[in-house]
Every structure is written in C-alpha cells, then in structure tokens.
PDB file of C-alpha atoms and ligand atoms in Angstrom:
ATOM      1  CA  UNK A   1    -149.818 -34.245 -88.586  1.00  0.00           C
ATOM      2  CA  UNK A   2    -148.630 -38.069 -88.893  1.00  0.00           C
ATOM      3  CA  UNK A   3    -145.077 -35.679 -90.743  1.00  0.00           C
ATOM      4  CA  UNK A   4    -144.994 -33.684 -87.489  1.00  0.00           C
ATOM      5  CA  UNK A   5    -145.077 -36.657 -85.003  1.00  0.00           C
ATOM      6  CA  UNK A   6    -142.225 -38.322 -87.048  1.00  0.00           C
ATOM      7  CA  UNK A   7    -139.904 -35.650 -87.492  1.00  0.00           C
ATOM      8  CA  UNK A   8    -140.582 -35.384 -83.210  1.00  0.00           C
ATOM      9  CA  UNK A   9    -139.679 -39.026 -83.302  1.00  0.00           C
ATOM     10  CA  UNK A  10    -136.974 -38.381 -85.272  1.00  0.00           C
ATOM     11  CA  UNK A  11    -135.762 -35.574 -82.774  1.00  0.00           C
ATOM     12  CA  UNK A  12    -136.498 -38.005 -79.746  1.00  0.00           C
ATOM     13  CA  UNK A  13    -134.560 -40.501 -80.759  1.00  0.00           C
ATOM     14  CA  UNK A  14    -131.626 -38.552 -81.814  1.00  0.00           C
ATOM     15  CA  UNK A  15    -131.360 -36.222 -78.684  1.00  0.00           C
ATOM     16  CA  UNK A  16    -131.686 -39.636 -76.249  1.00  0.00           C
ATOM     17  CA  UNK A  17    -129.241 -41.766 -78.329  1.00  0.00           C
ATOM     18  CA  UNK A  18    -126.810 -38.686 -78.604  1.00  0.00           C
ATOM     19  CA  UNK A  19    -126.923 -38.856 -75.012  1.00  0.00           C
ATOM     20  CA  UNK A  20    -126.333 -42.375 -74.269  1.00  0.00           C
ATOM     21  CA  UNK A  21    -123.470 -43.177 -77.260  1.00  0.00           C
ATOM     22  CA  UNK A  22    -120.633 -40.682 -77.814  1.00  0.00           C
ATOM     23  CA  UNK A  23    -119.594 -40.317 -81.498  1.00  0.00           C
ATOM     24  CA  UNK A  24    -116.153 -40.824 -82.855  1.00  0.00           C
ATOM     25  CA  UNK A  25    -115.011 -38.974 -86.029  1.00  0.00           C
ATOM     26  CA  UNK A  26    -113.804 -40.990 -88.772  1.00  0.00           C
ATOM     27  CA  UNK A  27    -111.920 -39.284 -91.191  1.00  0.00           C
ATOM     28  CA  UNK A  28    -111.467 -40.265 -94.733  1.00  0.00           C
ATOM     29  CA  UNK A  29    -111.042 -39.391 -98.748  1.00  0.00           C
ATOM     30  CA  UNK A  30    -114.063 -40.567-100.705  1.00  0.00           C
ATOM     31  CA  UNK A  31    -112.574 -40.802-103.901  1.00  0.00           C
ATOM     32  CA  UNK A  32    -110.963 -44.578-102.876  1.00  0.00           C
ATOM     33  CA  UNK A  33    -113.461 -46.923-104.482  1.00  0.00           C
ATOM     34  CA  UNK A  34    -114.565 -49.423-102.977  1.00  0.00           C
ATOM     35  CA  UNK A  35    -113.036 -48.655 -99.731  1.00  0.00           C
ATOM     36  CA  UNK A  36    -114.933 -45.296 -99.289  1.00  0.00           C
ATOM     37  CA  UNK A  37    -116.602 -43.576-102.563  1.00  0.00           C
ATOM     38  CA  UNK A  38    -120.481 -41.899-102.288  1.00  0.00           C
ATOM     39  CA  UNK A  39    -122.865 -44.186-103.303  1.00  0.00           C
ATOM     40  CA  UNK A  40    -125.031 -42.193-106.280  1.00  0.00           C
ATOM     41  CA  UNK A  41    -128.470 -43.615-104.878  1.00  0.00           C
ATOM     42  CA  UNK A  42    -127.878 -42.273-101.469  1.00  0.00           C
ATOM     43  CA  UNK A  43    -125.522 -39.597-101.397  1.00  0.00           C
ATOM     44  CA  UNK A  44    -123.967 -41.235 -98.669  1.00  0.00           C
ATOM     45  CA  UNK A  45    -120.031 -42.354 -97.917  1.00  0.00           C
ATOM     46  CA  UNK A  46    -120.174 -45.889 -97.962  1.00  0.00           C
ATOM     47  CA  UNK A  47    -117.626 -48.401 -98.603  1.00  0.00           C
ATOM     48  CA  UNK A  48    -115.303 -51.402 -97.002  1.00  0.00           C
ATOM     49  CA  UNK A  49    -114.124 -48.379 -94.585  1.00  0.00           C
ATOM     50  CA  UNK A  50    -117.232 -46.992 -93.706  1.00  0.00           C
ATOM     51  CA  UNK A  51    -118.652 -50.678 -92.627  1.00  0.00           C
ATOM     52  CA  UNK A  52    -115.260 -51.969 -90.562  1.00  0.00           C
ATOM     53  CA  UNK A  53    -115.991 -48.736 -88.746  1.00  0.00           C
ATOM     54  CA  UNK A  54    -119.730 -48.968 -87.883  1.00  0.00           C
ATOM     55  CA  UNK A  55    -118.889 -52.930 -87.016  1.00  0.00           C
ATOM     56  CA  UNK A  56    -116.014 -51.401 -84.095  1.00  0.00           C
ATOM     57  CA  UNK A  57    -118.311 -48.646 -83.244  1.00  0.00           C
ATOM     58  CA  UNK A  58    -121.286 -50.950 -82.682  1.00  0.00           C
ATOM     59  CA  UNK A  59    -119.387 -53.273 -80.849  1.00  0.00           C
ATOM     60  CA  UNK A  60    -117.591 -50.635 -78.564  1.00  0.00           C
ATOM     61  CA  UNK A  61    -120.997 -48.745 -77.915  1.00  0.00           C
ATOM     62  CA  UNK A  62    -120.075 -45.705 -80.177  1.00  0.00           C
ATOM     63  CA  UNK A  63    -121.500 -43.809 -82.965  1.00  0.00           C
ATOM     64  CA  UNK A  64    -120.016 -42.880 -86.280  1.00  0.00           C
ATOM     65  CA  UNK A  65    -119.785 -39.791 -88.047  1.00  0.00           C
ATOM     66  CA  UNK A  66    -117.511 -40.246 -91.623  1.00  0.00           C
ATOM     67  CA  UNK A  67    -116.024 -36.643 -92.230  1.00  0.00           C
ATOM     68  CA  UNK A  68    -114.897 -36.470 -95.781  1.00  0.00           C
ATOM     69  CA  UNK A  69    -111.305 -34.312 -96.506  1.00  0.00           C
ATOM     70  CA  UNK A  70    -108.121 -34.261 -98.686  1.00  0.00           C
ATOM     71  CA  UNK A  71    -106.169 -37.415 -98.479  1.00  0.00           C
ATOM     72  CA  UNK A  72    -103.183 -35.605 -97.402  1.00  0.00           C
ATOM     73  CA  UNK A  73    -105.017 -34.108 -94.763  1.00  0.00           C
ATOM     74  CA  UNK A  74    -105.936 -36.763 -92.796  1.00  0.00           C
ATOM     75  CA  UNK A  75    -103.033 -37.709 -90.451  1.00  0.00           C
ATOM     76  CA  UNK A  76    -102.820 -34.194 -89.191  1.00  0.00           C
ATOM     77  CA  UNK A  77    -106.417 -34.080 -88.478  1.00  0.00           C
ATOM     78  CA  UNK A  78    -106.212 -37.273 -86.257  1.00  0.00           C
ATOM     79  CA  UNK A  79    -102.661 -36.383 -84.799  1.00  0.00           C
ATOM     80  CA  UNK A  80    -104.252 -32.879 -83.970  1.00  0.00           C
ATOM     81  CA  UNK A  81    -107.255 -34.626 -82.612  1.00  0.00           C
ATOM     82  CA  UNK A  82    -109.807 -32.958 -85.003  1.00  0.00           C
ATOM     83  CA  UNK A  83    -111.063 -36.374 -85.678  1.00  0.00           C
ATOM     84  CA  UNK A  84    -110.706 -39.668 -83.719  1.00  0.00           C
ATOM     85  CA  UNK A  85    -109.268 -42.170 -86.576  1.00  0.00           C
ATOM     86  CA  UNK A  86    -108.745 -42.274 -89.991  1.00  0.00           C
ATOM     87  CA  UNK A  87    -109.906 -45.487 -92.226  1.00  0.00           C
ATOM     88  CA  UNK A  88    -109.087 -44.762 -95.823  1.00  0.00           C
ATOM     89  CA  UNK A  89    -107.010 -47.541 -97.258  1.00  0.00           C
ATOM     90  CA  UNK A  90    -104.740 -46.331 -95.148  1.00  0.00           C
ATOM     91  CA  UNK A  91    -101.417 -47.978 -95.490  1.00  0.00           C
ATOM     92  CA  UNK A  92     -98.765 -48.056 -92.335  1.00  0.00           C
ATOM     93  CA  UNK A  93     -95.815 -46.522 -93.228  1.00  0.00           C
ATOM     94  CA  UNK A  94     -92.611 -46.304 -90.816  1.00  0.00           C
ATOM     95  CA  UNK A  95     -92.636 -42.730 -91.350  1.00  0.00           C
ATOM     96  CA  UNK A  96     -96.560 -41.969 -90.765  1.00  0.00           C
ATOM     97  CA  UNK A  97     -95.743 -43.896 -87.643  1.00  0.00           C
ATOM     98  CA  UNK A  98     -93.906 -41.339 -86.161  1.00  0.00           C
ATOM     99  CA  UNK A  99     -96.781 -39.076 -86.075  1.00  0.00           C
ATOM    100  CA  UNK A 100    -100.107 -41.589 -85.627  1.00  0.00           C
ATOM    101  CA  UNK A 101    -100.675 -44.654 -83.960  1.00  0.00           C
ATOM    102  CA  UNK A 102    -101.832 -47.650 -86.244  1.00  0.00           C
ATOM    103  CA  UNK A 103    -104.375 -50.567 -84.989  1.00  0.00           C
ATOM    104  CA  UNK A 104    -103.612 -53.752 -86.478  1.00  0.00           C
ATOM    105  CA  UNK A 105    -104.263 -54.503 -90.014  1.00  0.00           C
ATOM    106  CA  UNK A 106    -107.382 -55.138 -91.184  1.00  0.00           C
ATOM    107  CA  UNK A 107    -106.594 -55.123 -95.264  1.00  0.00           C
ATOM    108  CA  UNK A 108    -103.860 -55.889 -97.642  1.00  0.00           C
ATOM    109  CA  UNK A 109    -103.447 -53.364-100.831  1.00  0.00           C
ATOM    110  CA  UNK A 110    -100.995 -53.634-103.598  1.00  0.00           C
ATOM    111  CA  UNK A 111     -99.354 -50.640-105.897  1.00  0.00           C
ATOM    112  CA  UNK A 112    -100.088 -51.523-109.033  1.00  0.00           C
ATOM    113  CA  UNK A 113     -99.366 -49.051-112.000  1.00  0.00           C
ATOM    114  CA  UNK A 114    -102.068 -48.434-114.634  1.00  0.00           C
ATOM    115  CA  UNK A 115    -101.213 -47.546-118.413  1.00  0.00           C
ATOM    116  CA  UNK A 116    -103.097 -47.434-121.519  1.00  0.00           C
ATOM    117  CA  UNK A 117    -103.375 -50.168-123.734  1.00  0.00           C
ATOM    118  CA  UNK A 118    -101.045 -49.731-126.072  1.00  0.00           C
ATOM    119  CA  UNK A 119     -98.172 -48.674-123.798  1.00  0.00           C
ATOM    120  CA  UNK A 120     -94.414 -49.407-124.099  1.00  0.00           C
ATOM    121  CA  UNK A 121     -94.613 -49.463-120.252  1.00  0.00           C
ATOM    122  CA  UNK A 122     -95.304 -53.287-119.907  1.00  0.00           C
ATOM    123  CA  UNK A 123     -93.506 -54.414-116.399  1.00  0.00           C
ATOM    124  CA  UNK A 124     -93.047 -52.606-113.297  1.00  0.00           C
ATOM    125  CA  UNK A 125     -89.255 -52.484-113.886  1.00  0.00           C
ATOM    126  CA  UNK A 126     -89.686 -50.460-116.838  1.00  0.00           C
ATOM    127  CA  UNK A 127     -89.998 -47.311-114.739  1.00  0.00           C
ATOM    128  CA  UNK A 128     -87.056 -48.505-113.051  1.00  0.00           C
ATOM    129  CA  UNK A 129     -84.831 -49.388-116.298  1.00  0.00           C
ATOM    130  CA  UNK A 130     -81.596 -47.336-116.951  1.00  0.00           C
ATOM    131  CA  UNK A 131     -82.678 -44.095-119.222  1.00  0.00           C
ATOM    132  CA  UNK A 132     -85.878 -44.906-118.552  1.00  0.00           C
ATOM    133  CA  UNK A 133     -87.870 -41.072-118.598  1.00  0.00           C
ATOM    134  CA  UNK A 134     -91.876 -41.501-117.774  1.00  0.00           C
ATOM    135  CA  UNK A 135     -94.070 -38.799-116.266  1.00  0.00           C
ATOM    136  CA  UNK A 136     -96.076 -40.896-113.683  1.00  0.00           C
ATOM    137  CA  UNK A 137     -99.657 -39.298-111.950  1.00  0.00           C
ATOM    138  CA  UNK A 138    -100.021 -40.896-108.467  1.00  0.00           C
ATOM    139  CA  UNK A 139    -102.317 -39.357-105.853  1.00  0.00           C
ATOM    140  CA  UNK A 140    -101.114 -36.231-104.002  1.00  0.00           C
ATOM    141  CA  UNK A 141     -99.205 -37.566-100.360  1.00  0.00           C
ATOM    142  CA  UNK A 142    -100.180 -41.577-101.264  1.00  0.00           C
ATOM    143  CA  UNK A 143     -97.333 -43.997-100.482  1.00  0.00           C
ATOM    144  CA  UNK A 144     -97.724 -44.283-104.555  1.00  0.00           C
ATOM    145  CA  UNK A 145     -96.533 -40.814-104.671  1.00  0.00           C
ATOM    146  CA  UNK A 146     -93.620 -41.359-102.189  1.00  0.00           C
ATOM    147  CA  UNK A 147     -92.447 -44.755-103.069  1.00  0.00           C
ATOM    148  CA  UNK A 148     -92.318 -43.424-107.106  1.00  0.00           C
ATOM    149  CA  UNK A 149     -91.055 -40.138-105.789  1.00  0.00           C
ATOM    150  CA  UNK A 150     -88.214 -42.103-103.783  1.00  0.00           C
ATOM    151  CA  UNK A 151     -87.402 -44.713-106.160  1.00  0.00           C
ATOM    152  CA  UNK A 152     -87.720 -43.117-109.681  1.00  0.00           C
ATOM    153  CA  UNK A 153     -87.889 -39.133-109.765  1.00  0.00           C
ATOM    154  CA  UNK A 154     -85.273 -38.726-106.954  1.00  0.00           C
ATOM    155  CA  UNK A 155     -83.096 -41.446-108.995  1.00  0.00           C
ATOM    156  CA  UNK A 156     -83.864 -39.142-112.029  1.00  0.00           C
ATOM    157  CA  UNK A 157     -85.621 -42.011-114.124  1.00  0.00           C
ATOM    158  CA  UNK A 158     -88.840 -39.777-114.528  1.00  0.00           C
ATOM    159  CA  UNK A 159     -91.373 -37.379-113.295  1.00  0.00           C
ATOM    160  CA  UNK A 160     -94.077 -37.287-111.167  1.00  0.00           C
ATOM    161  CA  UNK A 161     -96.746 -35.959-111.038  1.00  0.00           C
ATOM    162  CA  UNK A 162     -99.529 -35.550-107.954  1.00  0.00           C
ATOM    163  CA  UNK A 163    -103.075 -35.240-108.438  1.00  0.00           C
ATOM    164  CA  UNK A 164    -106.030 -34.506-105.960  1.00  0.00           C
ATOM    165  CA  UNK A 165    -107.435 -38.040-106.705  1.00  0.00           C
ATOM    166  CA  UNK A 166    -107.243 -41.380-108.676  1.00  0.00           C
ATOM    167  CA  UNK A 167    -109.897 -40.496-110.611  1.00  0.00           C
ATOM    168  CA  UNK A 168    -107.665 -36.814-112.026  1.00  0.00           C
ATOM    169  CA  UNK A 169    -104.835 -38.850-112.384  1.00  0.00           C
ATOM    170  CA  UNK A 170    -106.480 -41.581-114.128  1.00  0.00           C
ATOM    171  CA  UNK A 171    -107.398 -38.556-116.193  1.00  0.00           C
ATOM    172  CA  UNK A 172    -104.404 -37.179-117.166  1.00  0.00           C
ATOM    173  CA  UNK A 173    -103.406 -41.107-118.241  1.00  0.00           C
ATOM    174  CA  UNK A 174    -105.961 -41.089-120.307  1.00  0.00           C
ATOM    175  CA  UNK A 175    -105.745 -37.095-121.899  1.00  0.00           C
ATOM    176  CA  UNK A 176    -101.938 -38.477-122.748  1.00  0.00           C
ATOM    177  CA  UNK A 177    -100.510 -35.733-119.748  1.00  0.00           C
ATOM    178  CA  UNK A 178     -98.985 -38.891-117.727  1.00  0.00           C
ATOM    179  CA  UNK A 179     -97.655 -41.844-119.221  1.00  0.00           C
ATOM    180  CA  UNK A 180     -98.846 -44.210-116.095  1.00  0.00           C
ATOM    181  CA  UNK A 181    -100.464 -43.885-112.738  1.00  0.00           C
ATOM    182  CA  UNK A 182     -99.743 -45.722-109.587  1.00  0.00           C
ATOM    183  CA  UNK A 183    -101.974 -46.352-107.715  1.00  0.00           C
ATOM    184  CA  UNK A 184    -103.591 -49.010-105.174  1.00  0.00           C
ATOM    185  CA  UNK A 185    -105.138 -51.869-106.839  1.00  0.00           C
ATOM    186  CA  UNK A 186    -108.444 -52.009-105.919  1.00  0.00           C
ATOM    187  CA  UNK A 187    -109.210 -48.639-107.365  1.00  0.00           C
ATOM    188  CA  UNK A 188    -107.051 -49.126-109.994  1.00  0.00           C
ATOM    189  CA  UNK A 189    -109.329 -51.859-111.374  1.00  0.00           C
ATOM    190  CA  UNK A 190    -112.812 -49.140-110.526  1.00  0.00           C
ATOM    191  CA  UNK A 191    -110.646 -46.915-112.557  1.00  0.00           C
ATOM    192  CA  UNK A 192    -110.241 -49.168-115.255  1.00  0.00           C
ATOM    193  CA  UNK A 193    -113.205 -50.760-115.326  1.00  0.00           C
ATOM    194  CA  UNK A 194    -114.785 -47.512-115.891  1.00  0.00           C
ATOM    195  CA  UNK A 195    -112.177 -45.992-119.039  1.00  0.00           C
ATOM    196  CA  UNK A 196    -111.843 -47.489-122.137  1.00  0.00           C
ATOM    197  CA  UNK A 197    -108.491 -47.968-123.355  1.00  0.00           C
ATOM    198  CA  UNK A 198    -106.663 -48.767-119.975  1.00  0.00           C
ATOM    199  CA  UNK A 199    -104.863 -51.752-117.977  1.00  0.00           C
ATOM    200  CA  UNK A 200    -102.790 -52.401-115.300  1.00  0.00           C
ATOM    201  CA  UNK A 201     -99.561 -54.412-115.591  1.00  0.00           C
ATOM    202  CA  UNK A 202     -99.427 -57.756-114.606  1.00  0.00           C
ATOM    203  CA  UNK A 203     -96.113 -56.967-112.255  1.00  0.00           C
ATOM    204  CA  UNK A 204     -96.960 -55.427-108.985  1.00  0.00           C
ATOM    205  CA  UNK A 205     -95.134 -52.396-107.475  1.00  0.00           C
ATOM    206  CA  UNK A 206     -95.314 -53.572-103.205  1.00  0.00           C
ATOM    207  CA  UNK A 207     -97.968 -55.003-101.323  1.00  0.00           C
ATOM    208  CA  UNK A 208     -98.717 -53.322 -98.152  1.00  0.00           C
ATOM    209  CA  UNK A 209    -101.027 -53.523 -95.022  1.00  0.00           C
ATOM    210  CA  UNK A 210    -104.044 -50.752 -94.272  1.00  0.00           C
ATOM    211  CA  UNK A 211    -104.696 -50.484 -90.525  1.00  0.00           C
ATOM    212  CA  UNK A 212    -107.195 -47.233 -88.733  1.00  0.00           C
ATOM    213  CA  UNK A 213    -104.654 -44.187 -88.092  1.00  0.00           C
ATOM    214  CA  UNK A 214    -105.213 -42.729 -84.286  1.00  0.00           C
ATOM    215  CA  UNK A 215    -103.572 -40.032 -82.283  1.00  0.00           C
ATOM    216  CA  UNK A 216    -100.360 -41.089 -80.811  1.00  0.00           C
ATOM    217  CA  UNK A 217    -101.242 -42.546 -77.294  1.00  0.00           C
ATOM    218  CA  UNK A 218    -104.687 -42.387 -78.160  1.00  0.00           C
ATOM    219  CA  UNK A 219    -106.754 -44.380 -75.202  1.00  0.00           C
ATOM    220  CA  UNK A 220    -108.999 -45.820 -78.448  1.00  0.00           C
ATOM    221  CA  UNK A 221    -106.049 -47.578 -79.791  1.00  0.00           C
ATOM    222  CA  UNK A 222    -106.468 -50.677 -77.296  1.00  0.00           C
ATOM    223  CA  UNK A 223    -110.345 -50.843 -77.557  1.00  0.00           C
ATOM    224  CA  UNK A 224    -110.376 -50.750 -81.287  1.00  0.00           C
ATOM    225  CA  UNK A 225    -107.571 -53.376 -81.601  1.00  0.00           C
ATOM    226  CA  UNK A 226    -109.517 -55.654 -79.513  1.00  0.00           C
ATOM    227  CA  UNK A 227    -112.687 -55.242 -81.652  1.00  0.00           C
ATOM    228  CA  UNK A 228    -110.570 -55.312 -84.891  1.00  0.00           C
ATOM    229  CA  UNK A 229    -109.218 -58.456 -83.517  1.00  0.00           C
ATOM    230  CA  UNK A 230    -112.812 -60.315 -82.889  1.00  0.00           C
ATOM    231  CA  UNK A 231    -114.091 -58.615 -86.080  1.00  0.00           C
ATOM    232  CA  UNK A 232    -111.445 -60.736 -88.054  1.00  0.00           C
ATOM    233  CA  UNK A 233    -111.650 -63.664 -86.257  1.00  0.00           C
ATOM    234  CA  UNK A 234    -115.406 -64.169 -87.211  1.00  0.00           C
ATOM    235  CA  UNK A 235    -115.297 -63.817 -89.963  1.00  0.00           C
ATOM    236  CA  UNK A 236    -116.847 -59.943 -89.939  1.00  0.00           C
ATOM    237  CA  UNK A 237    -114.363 -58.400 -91.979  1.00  0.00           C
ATOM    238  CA  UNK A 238    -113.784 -60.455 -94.303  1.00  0.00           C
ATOM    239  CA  UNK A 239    -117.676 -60.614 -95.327  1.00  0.00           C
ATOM    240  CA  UNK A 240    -117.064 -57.078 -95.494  1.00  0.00           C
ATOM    241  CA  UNK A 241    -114.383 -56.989 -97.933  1.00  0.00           C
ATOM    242  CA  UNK A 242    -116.367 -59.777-100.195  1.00  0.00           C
ATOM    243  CA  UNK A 243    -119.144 -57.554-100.415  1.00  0.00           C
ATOM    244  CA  UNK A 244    -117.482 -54.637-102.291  1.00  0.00           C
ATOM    245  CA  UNK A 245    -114.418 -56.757-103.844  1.00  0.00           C
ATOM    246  CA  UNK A 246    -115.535 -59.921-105.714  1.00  0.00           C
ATOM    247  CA  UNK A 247    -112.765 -62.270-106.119  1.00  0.00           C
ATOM    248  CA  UNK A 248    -111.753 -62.932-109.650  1.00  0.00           C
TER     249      UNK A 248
HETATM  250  N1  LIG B 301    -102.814 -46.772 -99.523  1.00  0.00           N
HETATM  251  C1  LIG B 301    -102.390 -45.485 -99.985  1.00  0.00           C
HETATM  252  C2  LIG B 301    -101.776 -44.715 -98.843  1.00  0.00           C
HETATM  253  O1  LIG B 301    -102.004 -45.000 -97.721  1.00  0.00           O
HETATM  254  C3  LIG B 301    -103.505 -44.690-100.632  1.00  0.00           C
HETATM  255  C4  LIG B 301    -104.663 -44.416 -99.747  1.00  0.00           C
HETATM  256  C5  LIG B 301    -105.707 -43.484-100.361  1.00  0.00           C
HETATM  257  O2  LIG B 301    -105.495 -42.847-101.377  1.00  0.00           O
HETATM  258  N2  LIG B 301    -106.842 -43.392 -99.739  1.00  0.00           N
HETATM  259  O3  LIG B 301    -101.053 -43.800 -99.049  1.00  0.00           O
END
C-alpha cells in the first residue's frame, strides 16, 4: 500500500511540476571526465556540465533533461533544434560559430598531448619538428582533432587518427597503435590517472574557452548569459569546478 501511495506521489508531483516548468534539452558526450562522465553508483550523467546546467535552469525556472550522443553530433542537434544547448567542454571555435550561437565562457581547457612514459615525444614541438612522422589518436570532430589535423597531418608531419572517445584513443596509446593523443587536459589527467605507463608533456598545445552551444538566434541565448553571468560572479561556478577538479 504505503509503495502504491508513493509511486502516486511520485506521479503527482511529476505531472504538476511538468506543467508548471518547461524542460530544456541539454545535449552532451559522457565520456569527458569530469565535465560529464556516468557516475558508477548512480548510473546517472553527472559532472561540472551537468551542475552549471541545473544552476541556469534553476535560476531561469526550467528543468533539465541531459541527452547523451556522439560528440560530433552535438552541434547539429542544437542547430537543428533537437535539443536546446549543448554543455560538453565545449570549446568556441570561429568556425562552430558559424553554425551555433555560444553564451559566454564559463571554463578554460587546454590541449595537452598524452604519451607513454618512455616516449621520444617530450615537447609539444616535437610533433611539429621538420621530418617529424607520429600517428596521433585525438577524439573524432574535437578541436584536438582539427587543430592536429590542420597543423601536422595537412603539413604532412604525421597521421591522425580519430577515435569515438578519449578513453579508445587513450587505448590505442597505450596498445602502441598511436604514438600520442591530444586531448583536453582535464581528461587527459582521468585518463592518466587511471593507465599505468602514461604522462602528459609538460608543454601545452592552446588554451581555449568552453561556453553552452545554442541555435543561432536562439531566444535562450540572452537568458542564459545573464544567469551564466550571476552564476560566475558568486562565486557558483567556480565551487562547481572545485568540486570535480582539485587544484594541484
Ligand atoms: N574541447 C574539445 C572541443 O570542443 C573537446 C570536447 C569534448 O570532447 N567533449 O572540441
């Protein structure tokens, strides 16, 4: 009985609060420790992401529903308005401009490239050297994967090679298919942290700013930039970040 009346309750409440806040789809990739990754106790997508977004939603009066999909098919979704925004370490790119809108940035992430221990890759400019021949994994449609495509395989100084996630690239570093990844840094050190044998190089490849992805002209754009903006300034996100990325 007491089962019967709660699952009612449970009913109750979600019909009546369906009714009162509207929901906004955020897309994402949860393979992007800590940013967004599935927590093994819950099952759930949680993450840096997952929390900026519930703190706008809350403020604005809106629900959240996290839908989880391919990294490279995120801005499409949003642009085609499948889903309302996209938070997944997200960086703002010129060039993803001219299909999205971005909000103002709420994060900073560095590319950062990820060898094994014993590597003869030891700087950043070691991809870049004359003759210089590596295969590099990067994440399928990541800036990683277009700034390396750009600067190295396109120059003809290497290979690369895209994966579905960090964690098969990562992978193939460590099975000896790729002689590096790169990769954002904050994973990079999940990635490491959890393989033996593997560092990242001291020399960084570009920092860069993460900001929510909308549709272009979206009417959200303003409101979310104004809660974004109040988030930071008290200190919200940044108590946020701290929780998932304890400072060395
Ligand atoms: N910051 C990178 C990009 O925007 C990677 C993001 C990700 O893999 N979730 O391309």
């Amino acid at each position: 009985m007491k089962k019967i009346l709660a699952i009612a309750l449970i009913c109750l409440l979600t019909f009546t609060g369906a009714a009162f806040a509207e929901t906004l789809k955020m897309g994402t990739n949860a393979v992007f420790p800590p940013y967004e990754y599935y927590d093994d106790e819950s099952g759930e997508i949680v993450g840096i992401d997952a929390e900026v977004a519930a703190a706008i939603c809350e403020k604005l009066g809106y629900d959240v529903e996290i839908v989880d999909m391919d990294f490279d098919a995120l801005i499409p979704a949003v642009a085609n308005g499948k889903i309302d925004m996209v938070l997944a370490g997200l960086t703002v790119t010129d060039e993803r401009k001219q299909s999205v809108d971005f909000t103002i940035s709420y994060a900073t992430g560095v590319q950062v490239v990820i060898v094994k221990e014993d590597s003869d890759i030891t700087s950043v400019d070691d991809l870049f050297a004359e003759g210089a021949n590596h295969k590099i994994g990067v994440q399928q449609g990541t800036t990683g994967d277009l700034y390396c495509t750009g600067d190295i395989a396109d120059a003809g100084l290497g290979s690369v090679e895209p994966f579905k996630s960090g964690t098969d690239a990562v992978l193939a570093l460590t099975s000896g298919k790729v002689d590096c990844v790169v990769i954002d840094n904050e994973p990079a050190k999940n990635f490491v942290a959890a393989n033996e044998g593997l560092k990242i190089l001291e020399t960084e490849y570009i920092t860069e700013d993460y900001a929510i992805a909308l549709a272009k002209g979206s009417e959200l754009t303003e409101k979310i930039n104004a809660a974004l903006e109040e988030l930071i300034a008290d200190g919200t996100v940044q108590s946020i970040i701290d929780k998932y990325i304890v400072a060395e």
